[in-house]
Structure formats: structure tokens, C-alpha cells
């Protein structure tokens, strides 16, 4: 199966929750203590969706220029190599709260009055790094933020729109056009987090892609200058700014928790900042399948 | 609201009684109210004008940032310029989060509409306070002379209207605001302020006394708002204007506004509501700030001419990067756009501009002038 909506274990296709339990149980049986079974604080185990690698059309994140004119990054045919396990839902306020309780994470900005079943919001990239470290320690697994490419791969939203693939008009015209397009989108902020799953699932069974919680990725902001032939003349990465994904792509300083006050001078800022983690499926995963 | 109403009513009565000693005010008011046969009013220097002999025009007010049609040079002799303003108390959303202010407004907008007359004209205002209002209101014109700027002669309870006439003797831009005794600040920070522009009869003049004209006028009213928050830090909403009073007063006394907005709400003059102009067009920015000092700045532009304090009798000064408007006044700045692009017109206390709302955008079309500015090298890694 190319689109792994559920995890295949022992020849049966099961809903993810059961499947995960089965995975963990199987792991415990076959691999003993090397793969810990973890149910933090009695909360439901983290549901994951397995996403095989594959090809995709991708528009790289960052600011691109073609001979000095700002353009959108060229669309390229690329691929994701390995299989990923992707959290089906964004990390919840309850899950994040465990990290806070243990003193490994700072409380989220929106923690006052936040319901445990909601996705955690009001977290910066730096907060997420603390969570990643803590979560990896607790689970013994290498959970991490996805790269922007990986996010694009599992989000299945298609590449970013092509507004400016070639320079057209004067600088001022492009500036005004960009402003007007942003103004015409007419999006008004939607700042109330919704219960996980509210925004539905994509074709892979991953929930809440493109809802009102934007997701941090591990990808740094890059400025890339191209020449007329499309060759990269220079590339400078600024890792103090990271790429956020959601209804549209955004760039945000790593310490920002609230996009409304933290960036996006022109254009509509993300409503809420949250995250989900991924991990590379380990090499011994194939061994499990041998026992099918 | 009974308590507040009672307090307001008592204060009002006290204020009126104090002014009753100034008999002429009372007489004038009675005459006007009764619309009696030929009224004469003493003008400057004891000159008596036969008001009924003057041409009378009635103006329909427009909401900001627009202004009613007007002539920059007076077409003839002084006139009676009649306006009708209806007070509206209503909840108004002041930001994109849906935060709601129980607003009090002149004619439904924040700021109240811009009125334009010429020096020597008579402003005749009918101020209407609908029966649906909770509050008594009045109006104090900083441009007018006497009776608390008209405030003492215009107290209207819900269901009442009043007519005030005053002579525009001083050219300039001036603020007006509601001024019920003891509650002035609350009415002002709830939205009851606007501006009137009294043009010289022969129009605006530059620093050398030569005539200048504007192609467009942008009317910006700056309001500091003090919206109470609940224990979780969320903005509170109230069932009625009166219910919002006590909490709002507490926030007001802290002197830290929750919002500082142009034209009534965050984003009233940005995005789809951004102002527009063309390269070569001359724009008069009329900026009203009734309660707090402000310092407009046009990012990427200037004020070619600015009339400090708002008075048009004084020669304008030139080439401002940022211009000062004292709280309790309005002022005007003139600028001719030289480059296309997006401009931000801000209160250059940038915390207020960026975080609290005091920002407008102007989209300017036209030909870019490389001589004035050019990006010689696009951003690249340091060589």
C-alpha cells in the first residue's frame, strides 16, 4: 500500500489506535525491553501513521531571487527516501503538560484555561526542542520535528501556489500586488483551538492538516539567489527563523509563541503555533514484518 | 445604570446652573431653539451679522476616512453651514480577535465625522441623542468660543435634540468631543471625538504664503481604548454601556490603553481598507487625537508642510520626519507622494503602532524613481 492509512500487522488492516497497541505489544513480545511500551500518565498512547517515502512536487521554503528579482522558489520533482512514522494528531495540551510537569518544558503561552484534549498552542520552536529532547528520553525513540519537505510529503496539500515564478512588473507593482493578494484573501484570525480531529483527516489518515494550528518544522529559512539559468549562485540559511506549515507557509523567529504579535509584518499571520513529531522507521522494523 | 445616570444627571444640572449666570448663552440658546424671527448675533469686534441674510447650506456627513465634498477656497461670502449629527451608543468590534467596545459615537463612527467650513462661516449643528441611548451627551468644539466650547449649551438627554450655532473665527483643524461633566474622559475614550477643519477663505498657503491645494484628504482619528480583561486575561464583553463603566474606569486610571487605534479598530485602514493614492498626488492628512499625545510618521515619506498646533493662520513648517500632535487637538500635514509602493502611516511610538493598532497603510501607484532610491545589490552572502 502506498498510502498507509492504517498500520498493517499480522496480515490485518486495523484502525490506528488498535494497530499501535498491536505494534507496541508485538515489539514487546519480539524485542523485549529494547522498545519500551510507554503510556504517559495513563493517557492514550500516541497514535501514529506510517508514511512510506515517495516522489513529490515541491517548492522549497525560503526567499528566492532570480537575477535580483524576488520570485517563488522553482517547483522541483523530488522525493522523500525513507518511511516515516508521523503523529496522527498534533501534540496535545495534555501531552505537552507532562513535559511541563516534569520541569523539562516551559508552560505554553495558552496554557491558562486550555483544555487537555486540545492541541497545545502557544509554543515556540525552542519550546518544541525541549519537548523533543524530553520525549525522546521518555520513549527511547528518536522523535523529531519533520523537515518542511517531509511535512509537504505527508500533508498531501500539493505544492505551495506559484504566484511569482517569473519576475513581472516593477518592484513597486510586485510589492503592491503581493499586498493586495494578501488583503483579498480576507482571512480573519481564528484563535480558538479545536479538539484534535476537528479539521478531519487527509488521505493518509493524518488529522488536522491545514486547520488553525500551524506546525513548526525543522527547516531553516533560506535566502537563495538564482541566475537566469536557474543555477544557485548563493544560498544562506538563517536558522534563527524556522518554517511553519499549515494553510499557508510562514516563517517565524524560533522564540515566537504567538504569531499575531511575533511576525508577518505584511500578510496574514498563522493563527496558532503547535507541532507534531515524526520519526524514521527503524531498520529492524522490517524484522517485525517477517513474523507476519 | 440608574446610579450612573443619576450622577450624570446631577452633574449636568449643576453645570447648567453654573452657566445660567452667563445670561447671553441662555438667551441665544432659547432663541435658536424657538427658531425665532431674525436673530442677530454679535460677531468679532461687535459687528452684527444678519444671520438670516446669509446663504445656508446643509451638509451630509461622511464616515472617516472620508470627508464631505467641500471647496478649498471659499466660493463667496460667509455662510451658515448646517450639520446634523446623531449620537449612537453601540457595541463595536475593535480588533481582529472580535474584542468589543461599548462605544459612544458621534454619527456612528470613530472618530466622529470630519466637518469642513471656512473662516467666518457659521457652524449650525443639530445634535440628536436618540431615545434608545443610555447616556446624556453634549459636544465641546475646541474651534468654538465660549460656553465650554458649546458643551454647556448642548446637553441632550436620550430623546432630545439641540441646535447650536457658533462662528468659525480661527482657521485650522480642531478636535471636538463629548464633555459631560465628570464623565468626559470616559465618553472620549469610548469614541466620542472627531475633528472640524476651518479653512482660510482663500485656502491653504505654504511657508511663502503661496496657495497650496490637496488632491485628497485622509482623515485619521486616533483613539486610545481601555477595555477590561477577565481573570484569564481575555477581554470582557458587557450587556450594556452602563455595565462596562466601572471596570473601564479602573483600566483608564492605569493609563495603559488596551488598544490605540486609527479609525475605530485595528486594521480599519490596512489590508482591504488601505488608503490609496498616486505618485504626484498631494494628500492632506488630518489627524485627530483628543486624549493622548501622538506623533504621526509616514514610513518612506515625510510631511512637506505641517501646521504645528493645527492653526492655519500660522505659516506651515517644512520637511518633517515625524510631527507632534498634542493630546486634545487635531493637526494637518500635507505631502506629495514621490514613489510608488506600500507606505505605513503610524503613530511612531512603535509599540502603539505595531502592537496596539495605530497603523494605516497607503498603496501608492506610479513610476518608481531610481534617482531617489535603488537597490544597488540585492541581499547576498557577505563577499
XYZ file of C-alpha atoms in Angstrom, chain A residues 65 68 112-113 170-173 175-176 179-180 183 188-189 191 223 225 234-236 260-261 265-266, chain B residues 96-97 232 269-272 274 276 340-343 355 361 363-366 368 375 378-381:
50
model
C 15.559 35.747 -6.228
C 17.857 40.084 -8.144
C -4.268 29.130 31.120
C -7.705 27.744 30.579
C 8.293 46.715 -11.461
C 9.384 46.200 -7.881
C 6.658 48.544 -6.644
C 3.997 46.746 -8.708
C 5.021 44.817 -3.830
C 1.552 46.275 -4.256
C -0.120 43.310 -0.543
C -3.424 43.254 -2.401
C -5.605 41.658 1.703
C -9.816 36.599 9.602
C -7.953 35.131 12.535
C -7.804 31.878 17.506
C 17.725 33.007 1.013
C 19.858 33.666 -5.317
C 24.311 31.735 -3.359
C 22.443 30.185 -0.502
C 22.337 31.475 3.049
C -0.079 37.622 15.842
C 2.432 39.672 17.759
C 4.582 42.374 9.019
C 2.617 42.047 5.810
C -9.482 41.017 14.549
C -9.980 38.968 17.666
C -7.658 34.823 32.347
C -7.013 51.439 7.416
C -4.957 48.404 6.415
C -5.409 45.368 4.179
C -8.577 45.646 2.127
C -5.820 50.513 2.970
C -4.806 54.674 -1.973
C 5.012 54.070 -5.614
C 4.656 51.219 -3.152
C 3.238 50.488 0.258
C 3.533 53.219 2.872
C 1.182 46.052 18.982
C -1.345 51.669 5.049
C -0.967 51.937 -1.506
C 0.605 54.319 -3.978
C 0.650 53.622 -7.724
C 3.062 55.188 -10.163
C 9.440 54.256 -9.412
C 18.668 48.630 -4.525
C 20.189 42.512 -3.734
C 20.856 40.664 -0.471
C 23.679 38.164 -0.942
C 26.151 36.395 1.295
